[in-house]
Structure formats: structure tokens, C-alpha cells
Amino acid sequence: MIVTFINPAGILTASTPGEEPTTAQVTLASLLANTELIPVTGLDEEGLLDVPAAFTSWQVLRHGAVVLNPDGEEDAAWRSLTVETLEEYEGILRLAHQAAEHIGWLGQLGTEARLHERHGLPLMVTLRHRHDLTHALDAAAREWRTWLNEGPFQGRLRLIEEADALTLLPREVNPEGAVNYVLSRLGGGVTLSLGVSAVPSDAAFLARCDYALIPGEGPVLTAALAGLGGAGDGEDE
């Protein structure tokens, strides 16, 4: 069995909201349809319904906090582990939400902070701009990184920076852990595992797979090539 762990953002969906998927995206979706297709995404169950693909196997949602089995039910063992983590981080995430609100107010950035919950407990904090202004989100990201690096929660939370949102959640809640768990549940039936994503923050879960597929003009490869270019410049001096 070939298993494909895929973040649909920019792969099965258009890179820019409102645009149609490219021919390459449609073709790739057709090829991957012959594998066991498992989404790995920050979306919840409702948001995944908007993705033009049929997911009938396992699902990894909410950045790894939620794992659904092939019956569409939340995996009990993974839920128990997640709840244990969220109970530990309840106070921390509430403070992070307050910090996100203050960042927007003090900087007059026009950003909106939201505290998301799961199982009655805080799960993550998101920060968005109602008009998707990139410079406002960039400024908020700098302030949030400073708050994380200089505060008492250094190393305990992780910040995900996307084009339209910033997301802060416990470091223990991550897609790579969830992918490992699903692979363990699939057992020896997996002959090959593929990881597919256009998102740089997904590098850790891609590394859990036998092979990774990334867009040639996407941010993952662009960042890697930039690093190689910097190393090469140093060697020529």
C-alpha cells in the first residue's frame, strides 16, 4: 500500500484564494488518487469539506491536534494525549491570546486575535488581518516572536507563519507526531510513504515519510536554494 500524507493548501487547492487550480495541480491530484490519501492540515472537519478531494482514510487535522480514523471518528488514544497536553497549556494559551490582542492594539495593526478551543480547552491562537495586509502580519509576527523569545514560555510554544495568518500552539501539538502515530496504526501494510506539501513549516512531517514531493517554485525549495546559494558564496571568497 502506498500512503500519501498531503497538506492540500497550494497543492490540491489554488495558491491564491479565488484562483482555479493549475493543470499541474489537477494532474498531481489524479496521480495521488491511486494512493491512500491522508490530509495533514490546519483545517478542521468543516474546512476540509471545501477541499476538492475524497478523503476516505485517516485524517490529521488542526495541525496534528486531531486524528480521525477511516470511519470518520476521532481516534480515542490520540484525543486522550491531546487533551492531556491542552490541560497543561490552558493558562499559557490564554495569556498568549491576550498578548496577541495587545500586539494588535499597541501597534495599531488592525489585526484580530482568536482563541480556538477543542474539547472545551484552548487549542491555539490565530492572528489575522481583515484585509490580509502582509506588512501588518509581518509586524505582528516580529512582536510575537519577541514575546516568545523573551518571555517565560520560550521553547514551549511554536509560531506558524502563513500568508494570511499567524498561528501559535503548544510545541507538543504537531503534525509530525500525528503522522508517526498514523503510520504506527497502519503497520506493516505500508510499502511506501509519500509526503506532499508547499508549506515550509511542514518540513518535519515530510521528513517522516520515505519520499517528499514539493512544488519546484514553492517556498520550501526556494528557501533551500537560498541557503545553498549563501553557502556557495561563502566558499568562493
PDB file of C-alpha atoms in Angstrom:
ATOM      1  CA  MET A   1       0.000   0.000   0.000  1.00  0.00           C
ATOM      2  CA  ILE A   2       1.261   3.480  -0.918  1.00  0.00           C
ATOM      3  CA  VAL A   3       0.299   6.162   1.585  1.00  0.00           C
ATOM      4  CA  THR A   4       0.364   9.880   0.794  1.00  0.00           C
ATOM      5  CA  PHE A   5       0.353  12.408   3.623  1.00  0.00           C
ATOM      6  CA  ILE A   6      -0.611  15.687   1.976  1.00  0.00           C
ATOM      7  CA  ASN A   7      -1.216  19.263   3.042  1.00  0.00           C
ATOM      8  CA  PRO A   8      -3.820  20.330   0.459  1.00  0.00           C
ATOM      9  CA  ALA A   9      -3.004  24.063   0.732  1.00  0.00           C
ATOM     10  CA  GLY A  10      -1.477  25.130  -2.576  1.00  0.00           C
ATOM     11  CA  ILE A  11      -1.351  21.505  -3.748  1.00  0.00           C
ATOM     12  CA  LEU A  12      -4.971  20.422  -4.169  1.00  0.00           C
ATOM     13  CA  THR A  13      -6.256  23.991  -3.856  1.00  0.00           C
ATOM     14  CA  ALA A  14      -5.247  27.194  -5.638  1.00  0.00           C
ATOM     15  CA  SER A  15      -2.257  29.033  -4.191  1.00  0.00           C
ATOM     16  CA  THR A  16      -4.247  32.283  -4.143  1.00  0.00           C
ATOM     17  CA  PRO A  17      -7.895  32.367  -2.946  1.00  0.00           C
ATOM     18  CA  GLY A  18     -10.317  32.734  -5.849  1.00  0.00           C
ATOM     19  CA  GLU A  19      -7.991  31.256  -8.454  1.00  0.00           C
ATOM     20  CA  GLU A  20      -8.559  27.944 -10.203  1.00  0.00           C
ATOM     21  CA  PRO A  21      -6.111  25.062  -9.566  1.00  0.00           C
ATOM     22  CA  THR A  22      -3.388  24.790 -12.191  1.00  0.00           C
ATOM     23  CA  THR A  23      -3.099  21.950 -14.691  1.00  0.00           C
ATOM     24  CA  ALA A  24      -0.143  20.592 -12.721  1.00  0.00           C
ATOM     25  CA  GLN A  25      -2.212  20.558  -9.511  1.00  0.00           C
ATOM     26  CA  VAL A  26      -5.104  18.753 -11.197  1.00  0.00           C
ATOM     27  CA  THR A  27      -2.735  16.190 -12.728  1.00  0.00           C
ATOM     28  CA  LEU A  28      -0.966  15.561  -9.422  1.00  0.00           C
ATOM     29  CA  ALA A  29      -4.316  15.088  -7.687  1.00  0.00           C
ATOM     30  CA  SER A  30      -5.225  12.455 -10.271  1.00  0.00           C
ATOM     31  CA  LEU A  31      -1.955  10.576  -9.698  1.00  0.00           C
ATOM     32  CA  LEU A  32      -2.265  10.674  -5.928  1.00  0.00           C
ATOM     33  CA  ALA A  33      -5.866   9.468  -6.064  1.00  0.00           C
ATOM     34  CA  ASN A  34      -4.462   5.958  -6.611  1.00  0.00           C
ATOM     35  CA  THR A  35      -2.774   6.062  -3.194  1.00  0.00           C
ATOM     36  CA  GLU A  36      -4.112   6.054   0.357  1.00  0.00           C
ATOM     37  CA  LEU A  37      -4.633   9.835   0.622  1.00  0.00           C
ATOM     38  CA  ILE A  38      -4.309  11.260   4.140  1.00  0.00           C
ATOM     39  CA  PRO A  39      -4.671  15.029   4.661  1.00  0.00           C
ATOM     40  CA  VAL A  40      -2.311  16.757   7.083  1.00  0.00           C
ATOM     41  CA  THR A  41      -3.683  20.241   7.602  1.00  0.00           C
ATOM     42  CA  GLY A  42      -4.534  23.051   9.962  1.00  0.00           C
ATOM     43  CA  LEU A  43      -8.152  22.854   8.818  1.00  0.00           C
ATOM     44  CA  ASP A  44     -10.915  21.333  10.921  1.00  0.00           C
ATOM     45  CA  GLU A  45     -13.510  18.805   9.729  1.00  0.00           C
ATOM     46  CA  GLU A  46     -15.746  21.503   8.249  1.00  0.00           C
ATOM     47  CA  GLY A  47     -12.932  23.337   6.478  1.00  0.00           C
ATOM     48  CA  LEU A  48     -11.685  20.125   4.858  1.00  0.00           C
ATOM     49  CA  LEU A  49     -15.044  19.717   3.102  1.00  0.00           C
ATOM     50  CA  ASP A  50     -14.080  22.638   0.828  1.00  0.00           C
ATOM     51  CA  VAL A  51     -11.028  20.776  -0.496  1.00  0.00           C
ATOM     52  CA  PRO A  52     -11.766  19.118  -3.880  1.00  0.00           C
ATOM     53  CA  ALA A  53     -10.650  15.610  -2.926  1.00  0.00           C
ATOM     54  CA  ALA A  54     -12.183  12.488  -1.430  1.00  0.00           C
ATOM     55  CA  PHE A  55     -10.507  11.625   1.880  1.00  0.00           C
ATOM     56  CA  THR A  56     -11.689   8.184   2.957  1.00  0.00           C
ATOM     57  CA  SER A  57      -8.729   7.085   5.080  1.00  0.00           C
ATOM     58  CA  TRP A  58      -7.122   8.597   8.167  1.00  0.00           C
ATOM     59  CA  GLN A  59      -7.095  12.389   8.586  1.00  0.00           C
ATOM     60  CA  VAL A  60      -4.693  14.639  10.505  1.00  0.00           C
ATOM     61  CA  LEU A  61      -6.386  17.969  11.288  1.00  0.00           C
ATOM     62  CA  ARG A  62      -5.791  21.137  13.330  1.00  0.00           C
ATOM     63  CA  HIS A  63      -2.003  20.993  12.942  1.00  0.00           C
ATOM     64  CA  GLY A  64      -1.858  17.493  14.420  1.00  0.00           C
ATOM     65  CA  ALA A  65      -4.233  18.005  17.350  1.00  0.00           C
ATOM     66  CA  VAL A  66      -6.967  15.864  15.775  1.00  0.00           C
ATOM     67  CA  VAL A  67      -6.656  12.437  14.178  1.00  0.00           C
ATOM     68  CA  LEU A  68      -9.720  10.871  12.557  1.00  0.00           C
ATOM     69  CA  ASN A  69      -9.850   7.180  11.721  1.00  0.00           C
ATOM     70  CA  PRO A  70     -11.204   5.820   8.390  1.00  0.00           C
ATOM     71  CA  ASP A  71     -14.703   5.711   9.915  1.00  0.00           C
ATOM     72  CA  GLY A  72     -14.561   9.493  10.361  1.00  0.00           C
ATOM     73  CA  GLU A  73     -14.417   9.226  14.150  1.00  0.00           C
ATOM     74  CA  GLU A  74     -11.816  10.910  16.328  1.00  0.00           C
ATOM     75  CA  ASP A  75      -9.154   8.445  17.438  1.00  0.00           C
ATOM     76  CA  ALA A  76      -9.638   7.925  21.174  1.00  0.00           C
ATOM     77  CA  ALA A  77      -5.987   7.320  22.076  1.00  0.00           C
ATOM     78  CA  TRP A  78      -4.738  10.398  20.212  1.00  0.00           C
ATOM     79  CA  ARG A  79      -7.551  12.500  21.668  1.00  0.00           C
ATOM     80  CA  SER A  80      -6.511  11.460  25.170  1.00  0.00           C
ATOM     81  CA  LEU A  81      -2.916  12.534  24.534  1.00  0.00           C
ATOM     82  CA  THR A  82      -4.029  15.858  23.055  1.00  0.00           C
ATOM     83  CA  VAL A  83      -6.379  16.658  25.937  1.00  0.00           C
ATOM     84  CA  GLU A  84      -3.599  15.956  28.423  1.00  0.00           C
ATOM     85  CA  THR A  85      -1.374  18.459  26.622  1.00  0.00           C
ATOM     86  CA  LEU A  86      -4.110  21.091  26.305  1.00  0.00           C
ATOM     87  CA  GLU A  87      -4.893  20.876  30.027  1.00  0.00           C
ATOM     88  CA  GLU A  88      -1.248  21.631  30.758  1.00  0.00           C
ATOM     89  CA  TYR A  89      -1.224  24.599  28.365  1.00  0.00           C
ATOM     90  CA  GLU A  90      -4.594  26.145  29.190  1.00  0.00           C
ATOM     91  CA  GLY A  91      -3.233  29.122  31.133  1.00  0.00           C
ATOM     92  CA  ILE A  92      -0.334  29.643  28.726  1.00  0.00           C
ATOM     93  CA  LEU A  93      -2.586  29.814  25.667  1.00  0.00           C
ATOM     94  CA  ARG A  94      -4.953  32.262  27.353  1.00  0.00           C
ATOM     95  CA  LEU A  95      -2.003  34.544  28.099  1.00  0.00           C
ATOM     96  CA  ALA A  96      -0.785  34.143  24.518  1.00  0.00           C
ATOM     97  CA  HIS A  97      -4.213  35.256  23.303  1.00  0.00           C
ATOM     98  CA  GLN A  98      -4.047  38.348  25.490  1.00  0.00           C
ATOM     99  CA  ALA A  99      -0.568  39.091  24.172  1.00  0.00           C
ATOM    100  CA  ALA A 100      -1.815  38.784  20.584  1.00  0.00           C
ATOM    101  CA  GLU A 101      -4.618  41.255  21.295  1.00  0.00           C
ATOM    102  CA  HIS A 102      -2.183  43.735  22.869  1.00  0.00           C
ATOM    103  CA  ILE A 103       0.190  43.436  19.918  1.00  0.00           C
ATOM    104  CA  GLY A 104      -2.584  44.487  17.560  1.00  0.00           C
ATOM    105  CA  TRP A 105      -3.835  47.299  19.768  1.00  0.00           C
ATOM    106  CA  LEU A 106      -0.492  48.833  20.716  1.00  0.00           C
ATOM    107  CA  GLY A 107       0.889  48.634  17.195  1.00  0.00           C
ATOM    108  CA  GLN A 108      -2.391  49.816  15.640  1.00  0.00           C
ATOM    109  CA  LEU A 109      -2.018  46.933  13.189  1.00  0.00           C
ATOM    110  CA  GLY A 110      -5.699  46.215  12.669  1.00  0.00           C
ATOM    111  CA  THR A 111      -5.170  42.529  13.441  1.00  0.00           C
ATOM    112  CA  GLU A 112      -7.734  40.276  15.079  1.00  0.00           C
ATOM    113  CA  ALA A 113      -6.749  37.592  17.590  1.00  0.00           C
ATOM    114  CA  ARG A 114      -8.856  34.497  18.198  1.00  0.00           C
ATOM    115  CA  LEU A 115      -8.541  31.759  20.799  1.00  0.00           C
ATOM    116  CA  HIS A 116      -9.654  28.416  19.319  1.00  0.00           C
ATOM    117  CA  GLU A 117     -10.858  25.617  21.594  1.00  0.00           C
ATOM    118  CA  ARG A 118     -11.096  21.847  21.313  1.00  0.00           C
ATOM    119  CA  HIS A 119     -12.773  19.570  23.854  1.00  0.00           C
ATOM    120  CA  GLY A 120     -13.576  22.640  25.950  1.00  0.00           C
ATOM    121  CA  LEU A 121      -9.902  23.623  26.227  1.00  0.00           C
ATOM    122  CA  PRO A 122      -7.807  26.271  24.432  1.00  0.00           C
ATOM    123  CA  LEU A 123      -6.059  24.720  21.422  1.00  0.00           C
ATOM    124  CA  MET A 124      -4.342  27.556  19.586  1.00  0.00           C
ATOM    125  CA  VAL A 125      -4.302  31.293  18.969  1.00  0.00           C
ATOM    126  CA  THR A 126      -4.619  32.756  15.480  1.00  0.00           C
ATOM    127  CA  LEU A 127      -3.911  36.299  14.370  1.00  0.00           C
ATOM    128  CA  ARG A 128      -5.345  37.642  11.101  1.00  0.00           C
ATOM    129  CA  HIS A 129      -5.887  40.950   9.356  1.00  0.00           C
ATOM    130  CA  ARG A 130      -9.367  41.617   8.000  1.00  0.00           C
ATOM    131  CA  HIS A 131      -7.845  42.864   4.743  1.00  0.00           C
ATOM    132  CA  ASP A 132      -4.963  40.349   4.669  1.00  0.00           C
ATOM    133  CA  LEU A 133      -2.348  43.133   4.834  1.00  0.00           C
ATOM    134  CA  THR A 134       1.037  41.407   4.679  1.00  0.00           C
ATOM    135  CA  HIS A 135       3.021  44.181   6.370  1.00  0.00           C
ATOM    136  CA  ALA A 136       0.647  44.144   9.361  1.00  0.00           C
ATOM    137  CA  LEU A 137       1.051  40.389   9.817  1.00  0.00           C
ATOM    138  CA  ASP A 138       4.839  40.697   9.393  1.00  0.00           C
ATOM    139  CA  ALA A 139       4.954  43.339  12.114  1.00  0.00           C
ATOM    140  CA  ALA A 140       2.760  41.229  14.388  1.00  0.00           C
ATOM    141  CA  ALA A 141       4.995  38.190  13.784  1.00  0.00           C
ATOM    142  CA  ARG A 142       8.087  40.150  14.852  1.00  0.00           C
ATOM    143  CA  GLU A 143       6.377  41.284  18.053  1.00  0.00           C
ATOM    144  CA  TRP A 144       5.052  37.794  18.805  1.00  0.00           C
ATOM    145  CA  ARG A 145       8.500  36.243  18.282  1.00  0.00           C
ATOM    146  CA  THR A 146       9.972  38.796  20.707  1.00  0.00           C
ATOM    147  CA  TRP A 147       7.274  37.946  23.255  1.00  0.00           C
ATOM    148  CA  LEU A 148       8.064  34.257  22.880  1.00  0.00           C
ATOM    149  CA  ASN A 149      11.853  34.600  22.993  1.00  0.00           C
ATOM    150  CA  GLU A 150      11.982  36.986  25.938  1.00  0.00           C
ATOM    151  CA  GLY A 151       9.091  35.600  27.973  1.00  0.00           C
ATOM    152  CA  PRO A 152       8.674  32.668  30.360  1.00  0.00           C
ATOM    153  CA  PHE A 153       7.243  30.352  27.685  1.00  0.00           C
ATOM    154  CA  GLN A 154      10.337  30.231  25.485  1.00  0.00           C
ATOM    155  CA  GLY A 155      10.544  26.864  23.732  1.00  0.00           C
ATOM    156  CA  ARG A 156       7.075  25.779  24.816  1.00  0.00           C
ATOM    157  CA  LEU A 157       5.022  27.318  22.005  1.00  0.00           C
ATOM    158  CA  ARG A 158       5.593  27.318  18.256  1.00  0.00           C
ATOM    159  CA  LEU A 159       4.644  30.016  15.796  1.00  0.00           C
ATOM    160  CA  ILE A 160       3.431  29.100  12.301  1.00  0.00           C
ATOM    161  CA  GLU A 161       3.640  31.966   9.812  1.00  0.00           C
ATOM    162  CA  GLU A 162       1.385  31.722   6.772  1.00  0.00           C
ATOM    163  CA  ALA A 163       0.458  34.243   4.104  1.00  0.00           C
ATOM    164  CA  ASP A 164      -2.922  35.068   5.651  1.00  0.00           C
ATOM    165  CA  ALA A 165      -2.499  34.170   9.316  1.00  0.00           C
ATOM    166  CA  LEU A 166      -0.205  33.559  12.268  1.00  0.00           C
ATOM    167  CA  THR A 167      -0.868  30.536  14.480  1.00  0.00           C
ATOM    168  CA  LEU A 168       0.537  29.836  17.934  1.00  0.00           C
ATOM    169  CA  LEU A 169       0.066  26.463  19.612  1.00  0.00           C
ATOM    170  CA  PRO A 170       1.822  24.057  22.004  1.00  0.00           C
ATOM    171  CA  ARG A 171       5.050  22.646  20.634  1.00  0.00           C
ATOM    172  CA  GLU A 172       3.896  19.138  21.552  1.00  0.00           C
ATOM    173  CA  VAL A 173       0.915  19.504  19.212  1.00  0.00           C
ATOM    174  CA  ASN A 174       2.411  18.976  15.774  1.00  0.00           C
ATOM    175  CA  PRO A 175       1.713  17.154  12.501  1.00  0.00           C
ATOM    176  CA  GLU A 176       4.903  15.077  12.569  1.00  0.00           C
ATOM    177  CA  GLY A 177       3.822  13.363  15.787  1.00  0.00           C
ATOM    178  CA  ALA A 178       0.386  12.666  14.354  1.00  0.00           C
ATOM    179  CA  VAL A 179       1.870  11.285  11.118  1.00  0.00           C
ATOM    180  CA  ASN A 180       4.103   8.966  13.136  1.00  0.00           C
ATOM    181  CA  TYR A 181       1.064   7.782  15.065  1.00  0.00           C
ATOM    182  CA  VAL A 182      -0.963   7.071  11.926  1.00  0.00           C
ATOM    183  CA  LEU A 183       1.960   5.176  10.381  1.00  0.00           C
ATOM    184  CA  SER A 184       2.128   3.028  13.505  1.00  0.00           C
ATOM    185  CA  ARG A 185      -1.595   2.278  13.233  1.00  0.00           C
ATOM    186  CA  LEU A 186      -1.237   1.330   9.563  1.00  0.00           C
ATOM    187  CA  GLY A 187       1.533  -1.090  10.498  1.00  0.00           C
ATOM    188  CA  GLY A 188       3.393  -3.269   8.007  1.00  0.00           C
ATOM    189  CA  GLY A 189       0.827  -2.746   5.269  1.00  0.00           C
ATOM    190  CA  VAL A 190       2.627   0.401   4.117  1.00  0.00           C
ATOM    191  CA  THR A 191       5.171  -0.313   1.368  1.00  0.00           C
ATOM    192  CA  LEU A 192       5.883   3.346   0.583  1.00  0.00           C
ATOM    193  CA  SER A 193       5.014   6.635   2.280  1.00  0.00           C
ATOM    194  CA  LEU A 194       4.958   9.968   0.454  1.00  0.00           C
ATOM    195  CA  GLY A 195       4.814  13.443   1.962  1.00  0.00           C
ATOM    196  CA  VAL A 196       3.447  16.300  -0.128  1.00  0.00           C
ATOM    197  CA  SER A 197       3.361  19.960   0.890  1.00  0.00           C
ATOM    198  CA  ALA A 198       4.082  23.501  -0.277  1.00  0.00           C
ATOM    199  CA  VAL A 199       4.336  24.840   3.289  1.00  0.00           C
ATOM    200  CA  PRO A 200       7.804  25.350   4.876  1.00  0.00           C
ATOM    201  CA  SER A 201       6.542  24.568   8.397  1.00  0.00           C
ATOM    202  CA  ASP A 202       5.622  21.048   7.207  1.00  0.00           C
ATOM    203  CA  ALA A 203       9.264  20.018   6.753  1.00  0.00           C
ATOM    204  CA  ALA A 204       9.210  17.929   9.938  1.00  0.00           C
ATOM    205  CA  PHE A 205       6.308  15.730   8.844  1.00  0.00           C
ATOM    206  CA  LEU A 206       7.736  15.425   5.319  1.00  0.00           C
ATOM    207  CA  ALA A 207      10.920  14.026   6.884  1.00  0.00           C
ATOM    208  CA  ARG A 208       8.877  11.219   8.476  1.00  0.00           C
ATOM    209  CA  CYS A 209       7.971   9.888   5.013  1.00  0.00           C
ATOM    210  CA  ASP A 210      10.071   7.783   2.659  1.00  0.00           C
ATOM    211  CA  TYR A 211       9.938  10.480  -0.019  1.00  0.00           C
ATOM    212  CA  ALA A 212       8.780  14.098  -0.110  1.00  0.00           C
ATOM    213  CA  LEU A 213       7.189  15.952  -3.036  1.00  0.00           C
ATOM    214  CA  ILE A 214       7.321  19.770  -3.049  1.00  0.00           C
ATOM    215  CA  PRO A 215       6.482  22.333  -5.760  1.00  0.00           C
ATOM    216  CA  GLY A 216       9.504  23.426  -7.786  1.00  0.00           C
ATOM    217  CA  GLU A 217       8.610  27.106  -7.430  1.00  0.00           C
ATOM    218  CA  GLY A 218       7.224  26.882  -3.908  1.00  0.00           C
ATOM    219  CA  PRO A 219       8.600  28.442  -0.709  1.00  0.00           C
ATOM    220  CA  VAL A 220      10.120  25.183   0.583  1.00  0.00           C
ATOM    221  CA  LEU A 221      12.517  24.732  -2.321  1.00  0.00           C
ATOM    222  CA  THR A 222      13.083  28.484  -2.653  1.00  0.00           C
ATOM    223  CA  ALA A 223      14.295  28.644   0.934  1.00  0.00           C
ATOM    224  CA  ALA A 224      16.532  25.604   0.441  1.00  0.00           C
ATOM    225  CA  LEU A 225      18.094  27.067  -2.708  1.00  0.00           C
ATOM    226  CA  ALA A 226      18.646  30.399  -0.969  1.00  0.00           C
ATOM    227  CA  GLY A 227      20.535  28.580   1.771  1.00  0.00           C
ATOM    228  CA  LEU A 228      22.670  26.724  -0.736  1.00  0.00           C
ATOM    229  CA  GLY A 229      23.375  29.959  -2.581  1.00  0.00           C
ATOM    230  CA  GLY A 230      24.541  31.616   0.617  1.00  0.00           C
ATOM    231  CA  ALA A 231      26.848  28.698   1.391  1.00  0.00           C
ATOM    232  CA  GLY A 232      28.254  28.791  -2.117  1.00  0.00           C
ATOM    233  CA  ASP A 233      29.021  32.498  -1.906  1.00  0.00           C
ATOM    234  CA  GLY A 234      30.996  31.913   1.245  1.00  0.00           C
ATOM    235  CA  GLU A 235      33.109  29.205  -0.363  1.00  0.00           C
ATOM    236  CA  ASP A 236      34.080  31.439  -3.313  1.00  0.00           C
ATOM    237  CA  GLU A 237      35.574  34.152  -1.102  1.00  0.00           C
TER     238      GLU A 237
END
